Amino acid sequence: MSEARPWPTEIKLKKAERILEVSFEDGASFSFPAEYLRVESPSAEVQGHGTGNKTTVPGKRFVTIEGVEPVGNYALRIIFGDGHDSGLFTWETFYRLGTNHDRLWTEYLAALEAKGLNRG
């Protein structure tokens, strides 16, 4: 038996607040800061080309979201203020980033500290 795929019901870019809000048909709703989306981008640049190759991206505290573009009916391309736009954020990716926010953010902050980097 396969799980139902998360399906968005509303996507709202709050450009001034640097927030992307995504709501799903199961009632889940997430408010994503631009910095979090940028440092967790599903792009190869951030995630690497294999397991365990994730890059810790510093200096993105003030990154903006300049726009979002639909990719088919399964994802969004986010255009960040630093020029990054190569990651395709699928609905599953948004759902995973939302439900795992606290753990992923804690791991990111720990990785920055361990590498002597900062949020900028």
Tab-separated table of N, CA and C in Angstrom:
chain	number	residue	atom	x	y	z
A	1	MET	N	0.843	-1.178	0.000
A	1	MET	CA	0.000	0.000	0.000
A	1	MET	C	0.889	1.243	0.000
A	2	SER	N	0.649	2.141	-0.919
A	2	SER	CA	1.480	3.337	-0.987
A	2	SER	C	0.830	4.485	-0.222
A	3	GLU	N	1.683	5.334	0.341
A	3	GLU	CA	1.188	6.502	1.057
A	3	GLU	C	0.716	7.545	0.055
A	4	ALA	N	-0.261	8.323	0.463
A	4	ALA	CA	-0.724	9.417	-0.389
A	4	ALA	C	0.376	10.475	-0.454
A	5	ARG	N	0.568	11.008	-1.632
A	5	ARG	CA	1.566	12.060	-1.786
A	5	ARG	C	0.989	13.381	-1.293
A	6	PRO	N	1.819	14.179	-0.621
A	6	PRO	CA	1.325	15.472	-0.157
A	6	PRO	C	0.988	16.364	-1.358
A	7	TRP	N	-0.132	17.047	-1.265
A	7	TRP	CA	-0.555	17.928	-2.351
A	7	TRP	C	-0.842	19.309	-1.784
A	8	PRO	N	-0.203	20.349	-2.347
A	8	PRO	CA	-0.395	21.695	-1.810
A	8	PRO	C	-1.768	22.269	-2.169
A	9	THR	N	-2.321	23.017	-1.237
A	9	THR	CA	-3.579	23.711	-1.489
A	9	THR	C	-3.357	25.209	-1.604
A	10	GLU	N	-2.253	25.690	-1.024
A	10	GLU	CA	-1.939	27.115	-1.113
A	10	GLU	C	-0.435	27.317	-0.978
A	11	ILE	N	0.076	28.202	-1.823
A	11	ILE	CA	1.494	28.587	-1.773
A	11	ILE	C	1.507	30.107	-1.784
A	12	LYS	N	2.148	30.683	-0.775
A	12	LYS	CA	2.132	32.133	-0.645
A	12	LYS	C	3.545	32.637	-0.370
A	13	LEU	N	4.057	33.475	-1.255
A	13	LEU	CA	5.365	34.096	-1.053
A	13	LEU	C	5.167	35.428	-0.346
A	14	LYS	N	5.775	35.562	0.811
A	14	LYS	CA	5.769	36.824	1.550
A	14	LYS	C	7.166	37.413	1.397
A	15	LYS	N	7.343	38.092	0.279
A	15	LYS	CA	8.666	38.560	-0.123
A	15	LYS	C	9.317	39.461	0.929
A	16	ALA	N	8.583	40.409	1.454
A	16	ALA	CA	9.147	41.348	2.430
A	16	ALA	C	9.618	40.634	3.700
A	17	GLU	N	8.900	39.575	4.101
A	17	GLU	CA	9.269	38.832	5.306
A	17	GLU	C	10.271	37.722	5.020
A	18	ARG	N	10.566	37.492	3.719
A	18	ARG	CA	11.468	36.422	3.300
A	18	ARG	C	10.945	35.066	3.774
A	19	ILE	N	9.648	34.840	3.532
A	19	ILE	CA	8.963	33.615	3.966
A	19	ILE	C	8.190	33.038	2.782
A	20	LEU	N	8.188	31.716	2.673
A	20	LEU	CA	7.328	31.011	1.732
A	20	LEU	C	6.425	30.101	2.559
A	21	GLU	N	5.118	30.308	2.424
A	21	GLU	CA	4.156	29.490	3.152
A	21	GLU	C	3.562	28.459	2.210
A	22	VAL	N	3.500	27.214	2.671
A	22	VAL	CA	2.928	26.130	1.872
A	22	VAL	C	1.948	25.371	2.763
A	23	SER	N	0.702	25.271	2.287
A	23	SER	CA	-0.335	24.514	2.990
A	23	SER	C	-0.691	23.291	2.155
A	24	PHE	N	-1.021	22.207	2.844
A	24	PHE	CA	-1.327	20.947	2.184
A	24	PHE	C	-2.750	20.499	2.475
A	25	GLU	N	-3.264	19.638	1.595
A	25	GLU	CA	-4.644	19.200	1.708
A	25	GLU	C	-4.929	18.382	2.962
A	26	ASP	N	-3.896	17.848	3.609
A	26	ASP	CA	-4.118	17.108	4.859
A	26	ASP	C	-4.197	18.038	6.070
A	27	GLY	N	-4.111	19.362	5.832
A	27	GLY	CA	-4.207	20.343	6.907
A	27	GLY	C	-2.864	20.848	7.398
A	28	ALA	N	-1.783	20.189	6.996
A	28	ALA	CA	-0.442	20.651	7.397
A	28	ALA	C	-0.142	21.975	6.702
A	29	SER	N	0.514	22.854	7.424
A	29	SER	CA	0.886	24.154	6.872
A	29	SER	C	2.251	24.529	7.431
A	30	PHE	N	3.134	24.986	6.550
A	30	PHE	CA	4.495	25.299	6.955
A	30	PHE	C	4.875	26.698	6.488
A	31	SER	N	5.631	27.390	7.320
A	31	SER	CA	6.141	28.718	7.001
A	31	SER	C	7.663	28.605	6.937
A	32	PHE	N	8.204	28.697	5.714
A	32	PHE	CA	9.626	28.458	5.498
A	32	PHE	C	10.397	29.761	5.355
A	33	PRO	N	11.347	30.033	6.264
A	33	PRO	CA	12.234	31.172	6.060
A	33	PRO	C	13.126	30.928	4.839
A	34	ALA	N	13.427	31.981	4.115
A	34	ALA	CA	14.271	31.876	2.917
A	34	ALA	C	15.609	31.221	3.250
A	35	GLU	N	16.202	31.589	4.366
A	35	GLU	CA	17.500	31.024	4.749
A	35	GLU	C	17.412	29.505	4.872
A	36	TYR	N	16.376	29.004	5.506
A	36	TYR	CA	16.207	27.558	5.683
A	36	TYR	C	16.079	26.863	4.334
A	37	LEU	N	15.248	27.414	3.447
A	37	LEU	CA	15.089	26.807	2.124
A	37	LEU	C	16.399	26.838	1.347
A	38	ARG	N	17.139	27.934	1.461
A	38	ARG	CA	18.404	28.061	0.715
A	38	ARG	C	19.430	27.040	1.187
A	39	VAL	N	19.579	26.887	2.498
A	39	VAL	CA	20.611	25.984	3.007
A	39	VAL	C	20.202	24.519	2.912
A	40	GLU	N	18.907	24.246	2.707
A	40	GLU	CA	18.417	22.882	2.529
A	40	GLU	C	18.005	22.616	1.085
A	41	SER	N	18.410	23.479	0.169
A	41	SER	CA	18.044	23.321	-1.234
A	41	SER	C	18.320	21.904	-1.723
A	42	PRO	N	17.380	21.351	-2.492
A	42	PRO	CA	17.597	20.002	-3.018
A	42	PRO	C	18.573	19.952	-4.199
A	43	SER	N	19.227	21.051	-4.497
A	43	SER	CA	20.173	21.098	-5.616
A	43	SER	C	21.409	20.243	-5.343
A	44	ALA	N	22.055	19.821	-6.401
A	44	ALA	CA	23.301	19.065	-6.271
A	44	ALA	C	24.385	19.930	-5.622
A	45	GLU	N	24.333	21.237	-5.858
A	45	GLU	CA	25.302	22.164	-5.263
A	45	GLU	C	25.288	22.065	-3.733
A	46	VAL	N	24.110	21.892	-3.157
A	46	VAL	CA	23.981	21.806	-1.704
A	46	VAL	C	24.005	20.354	-1.227
A	47	GLN	N	23.235	19.504	-1.857
A	47	GLN	CA	23.088	18.125	-1.392
A	47	GLN	C	24.231	17.215	-1.828
A	48	GLY	N	25.016	17.657	-2.798
A	48	GLY	CA	26.099	16.828	-3.300
A	48	GLY	C	25.587	15.849	-4.332
A	49	HIS	N	26.461	15.022	-4.829
A	49	HIS	CA	26.111	14.073	-5.883
A	49	HIS	C	25.993	12.645	-5.365
A	50	GLY	N	25.950	12.511	-4.052
A	50	GLY	CA	25.808	11.177	-3.466
A	50	GLY	C	25.518	11.295	-1.988
A	51	THR	N	25.223	10.202	-1.357
A	51	THR	CA	24.909	10.179	0.064
A	51	THR	C	26.114	10.669	0.876
A	52	GLY	N	25.829	11.537	1.830
A	52	GLY	CA	26.878	12.008	2.719
A	52	GLY	C	27.748	13.117	2.155
A	53	ASN	N	27.352	13.698	1.026
A	53	ASN	CA	28.153	14.756	0.410
A	53	ASN	C	27.538	16.143	0.570
A	54	LYS	N	26.622	16.301	1.512
A	54	LYS	CA	25.934	17.574	1.691
A	54	LYS	C	26.915	18.679	2.075
A	55	THR	N	26.720	19.835	1.459
A	55	THR	CA	27.539	21.011	1.731
A	55	THR	C	26.871	21.876	2.796
A	56	THR	N	27.655	22.366	3.747
A	56	THR	CA	27.140	23.312	4.728
A	56	THR	C	27.298	24.709	4.119
A	57	VAL	N	26.177	25.366	3.866
A	57	VAL	CA	26.171	26.661	3.180
A	57	VAL	C	26.106	27.775	4.218
A	58	PRO	N	27.188	28.552	4.374
A	58	PRO	CA	27.184	29.638	5.351
A	58	PRO	C	26.692	30.957	4.749
A	59	GLY	N	26.486	31.933	5.627
A	59	GLY	CA	26.254	33.312	5.203
A	59	GLY	C	24.939	33.597	4.507
A	60	LYS	N	23.884	32.865	4.829
A	60	LYS	CA	22.605	33.053	4.124
A	60	LYS	C	21.498	33.630	5.009
A	61	ARG	N	21.864	34.183	6.167
A	61	ARG	CA	20.873	34.726	7.099
A	61	ARG	C	19.941	35.739	6.423
A	62	PHE	N	20.472	36.540	5.518
A	62	PHE	CA	19.676	37.617	4.918
A	62	PHE	C	19.283	37.352	3.469
A	63	VAL	N	19.402	36.097	3.020
A	63	VAL	CA	19.043	35.768	1.642
A	63	VAL	C	17.546	36.021	1.435
A	64	THR	N	17.205	36.426	0.233
A	64	THR	CA	15.814	36.697	-0.107
A	64	THR	C	15.306	35.659	-1.098
A	65	ILE	N	13.996	35.631	-1.254
A	65	ILE	CA	13.369	34.850	-2.314
A	65	ILE	C	12.847	35.865	-3.317
A	66	GLU	N	13.431	35.862	-4.495
A	66	GLU	CA	13.048	36.829	-5.525
A	66	GLU	C	11.825	36.374	-6.315
A	67	GLY	N	11.613	35.068	-6.357
A	67	GLY	CA	10.448	34.559	-7.066
A	67	GLY	C	10.371	33.052	-6.985
A	68	VAL	N	9.218	32.530	-7.383
A	68	VAL	CA	9.010	31.087	-7.474
A	68	VAL	C	8.382	30.793	-8.825
A	69	GLU	N	8.794	29.705	-9.420
A	69	GLU	CA	8.268	29.300	-10.724
A	69	GLU	C	7.786	27.865	-10.624
A	70	PRO	N	6.554	27.594	-11.093
A	70	PRO	CA	6.089	26.207	-11.102
A	70	PRO	C	6.876	25.369	-12.096
A	71	VAL	N	7.118	24.126	-11.743
A	71	VAL	CA	7.766	23.163	-12.630
A	71	VAL	C	6.769	22.018	-12.775
A	72	GLY	N	6.114	21.966	-13.916
A	72	GLY	CA	5.055	20.980	-14.103
A	72	GLY	C	4.015	21.159	-13.021
A	73	ASN	N	3.470	20.052	-12.542
A	73	ASN	CA	2.522	20.129	-11.427
A	73	ASN	C	3.077	19.417	-10.190
A	74	TYR	N	4.422	19.362	-10.115
A	74	TYR	CA	5.022	18.584	-9.022
A	74	TYR	C	6.057	19.346	-8.202
A	75	ALA	N	6.431	20.568	-8.610
A	75	ALA	CA	7.524	21.229	-7.902
A	75	ALA	C	7.523	22.736	-8.151
A	76	LEU	N	8.383	23.415	-7.394
A	76	LEU	CA	8.670	24.833	-7.597
A	76	LEU	C	10.174	25.011	-7.732
A	77	ARG	N	10.541	25.947	-8.590
A	77	ARG	CA	11.926	26.428	-8.643
A	77	ARG	C	11.909	27.741	-7.875
A	78	ILE	N	12.775	27.857	-6.882
A	78	ILE	CA	12.868	29.081	-6.093
A	78	ILE	C	14.069	29.865	-6.576
A	79	ILE	N	13.852	31.145	-6.868
A	79	ILE	CA	14.934	32.026	-7.282
A	79	ILE	C	15.327	32.854	-6.056
A	80	PHE	N	16.514	32.556	-5.544
A	80	PHE	CA	17.009	33.249	-4.355
A	80	PHE	C	17.774	34.506	-4.751
A	81	GLY	N	17.843	35.451	-3.832
A	81	GLY	CA	18.511	36.717	-4.074
A	81	GLY	C	19.999	36.603	-4.340
A	82	ASP	N	20.605	35.472	-3.965
A	82	ASP	CA	22.036	35.281	-4.216
A	82	ASP	C	22.291	34.613	-5.569
A	83	GLY	N	21.211	34.450	-6.374
A	83	GLY	CA	21.358	33.867	-7.702
A	83	GLY	C	21.125	32.370	-7.763
A	84	HIS	N	21.049	31.711	-6.616
A	84	HIS	CA	20.826	30.256	-6.608
A	84	HIS	C	19.402	29.960	-7.075
A	85	ASP	N	19.277	29.041	-8.041
A	85	ASP	CA	17.935	28.675	-8.526
A	85	ASP	C	17.901	27.267	-9.113
A	86	SER	N	18.880	26.450	-8.778
A	86	SER	CA	18.979	25.151	-9.439
A	86	SER	C	18.261	24.014	-8.722
A	87	GLY	N	17.744	24.237	-7.542
A	87	GLY	CA	17.051	23.156	-6.837
A	87	GLY	C	15.571	23.127	-7.167
A	88	LEU	N	15.054	21.942	-7.433
A	88	LEU	CA	13.617	21.797	-7.643
A	88	LEU	C	12.992	21.279	-6.350
A	89	PHE	N	12.150	22.093	-5.762
A	89	PHE	CA	11.480	21.749	-4.512
A	89	PHE	C	10.159	21.063	-4.846
A	90	THR	N	10.146	19.730	-4.749
A	90	THR	CA	8.912	18.985	-5.002
A	90	THR	C	7.981	19.169	-3.804
A	91	TRP	N	6.723	18.786	-3.988
A	91	TRP	CA	5.772	18.872	-2.871
A	91	TRP	C	6.241	17.976	-1.731
A	92	GLU	N	6.827	16.819	-2.067
A	92	GLU	CA	7.357	15.918	-1.040
A	92	GLU	C	8.517	16.567	-0.278
A	93	THR	N	9.349	17.311	-1.007
A	93	THR	CA	10.472	18.004	-0.367
A	93	THR	C	9.966	19.045	0.617
A	94	PHE	N	8.989	19.854	0.201
A	94	PHE	CA	8.425	20.851	1.119
A	94	PHE	C	7.849	20.179	2.363
A	95	TYR	N	7.137	19.083	2.163
A	95	TYR	CA	6.513	18.395	3.288
A	95	TYR	C	7.585	17.852	4.237
A	96	ARG	N	8.632	17.247	3.666
A	96	ARG	CA	9.735	16.711	4.483
A	96	ARG	C	10.446	17.838	5.230
A	97	LEU	N	10.719	18.950	4.546
A	97	LEU	CA	11.396	20.076	5.198
A	97	LEU	C	10.535	20.674	6.307
A	98	GLY	N	9.227	20.662	6.107
A	98	GLY	CA	8.322	21.183	7.131
A	98	GLY	C	8.239	20.278	8.346
A	99	THR	N	8.050	18.996	8.113
A	99	THR	CA	7.885	18.078	9.246
A	99	THR	C	9.199	17.814	9.986
A	100	ASN	N	10.326	18.032	9.327
A	100	ASN	CA	11.634	17.782	9.954
A	100	ASN	C	12.404	19.063	10.265
A	101	HIS	N	11.708	20.190	10.271
A	101	HIS	CA	12.376	21.490	10.432
A	101	HIS	C	13.287	21.552	11.646
A	102	ASP	N	12.763	21.213	12.812
A	102	ASP	CA	13.553	21.388	14.042
A	102	ASP	C	14.848	20.579	13.994
A	103	ARG	N	14.765	19.327	13.572
A	103	ARG	CA	15.964	18.481	13.508
A	103	ARG	C	16.940	19.001	12.455
A	104	LEU	N	16.447	19.322	11.265
A	104	LEU	CA	17.332	19.790	10.192
A	104	LEU	C	17.995	21.116	10.545
A	105	TRP	N	17.237	22.022	11.158
A	105	TRP	CA	17.797	23.328	11.522
A	105	TRP	C	18.867	23.165	12.601
A	106	THR	N	18.605	22.319	13.582
A	106	THR	CA	19.585	22.056	14.642
A	106	THR	C	20.865	21.452	14.052
A	107	GLU	N	20.708	20.504	13.134
A	107	GLU	CA	21.873	19.892	12.481
A	107	GLU	C	22.648	20.929	11.670
A	108	TYR	N	21.947	21.825	10.994
A	108	TYR	CA	22.606	22.874	10.210
A	108	TYR	C	23.425	23.793	11.118
A	109	LEU	N	22.811	24.257	12.198
A	109	LEU	CA	23.523	25.151	13.124
A	109	LEU	C	24.740	24.456	13.736
A	110	ALA	N	24.615	23.183	14.064
A	110	ALA	CA	25.740	22.422	14.616
A	110	ALA	C	26.851	22.273	13.575
A	111	ALA	N	26.486	22.027	12.315
A	111	ALA	CA	27.493	21.890	11.248
A	111	ALA	C	28.231	23.208	11.037
A	112	LEU	N	27.500	24.327	11.073
A	112	LEU	CA	28.165	25.633	10.951
A	112	LEU	C	29.197	25.809	12.050
A	113	GLU	N	28.776	25.544	13.279
A	113	GLU	CA	29.668	25.721	14.425
A	113	GLU	C	30.887	24.807	14.317
A	114	ALA	N	30.680	23.556	13.964
A	114	ALA	CA	31.767	22.590	13.861
A	114	ALA	C	32.787	23.000	12.812
A	115	LYS	N	32.326	23.699	11.782
A	115	LYS	CA	33.221	24.108	10.690
A	115	LYS	C	33.722	25.536	10.823
A	116	GLY	N	33.365	26.184	11.942
A	116	GLY	CA	33.805	27.555	12.159
A	116	GLY	C	33.162	28.549	11.205
A	117	LEU	N	31.961	28.243	10.755
A	117	LEU	CA	31.238	29.113	9.817
A	117	LEU	C	30.115	29.833	10.561
A	118	ASN	N	29.504	30.820	9.899
A	118	ASN	CA	28.376	31.500	10.535
A	118	ASN	C	27.268	31.770	9.523
A	119	ARG	N	26.143	32.198	10.044
A	119	ARG	CA	24.960	32.443	9.220
A	119	ARG	C	25.087	33.731	8.417
A	120	GLY	N	26.010	34.619	8.789
A	120	GLY	CA	26.250	35.824	8.010
A	120	GLY	C	25.418	36.992	8.402
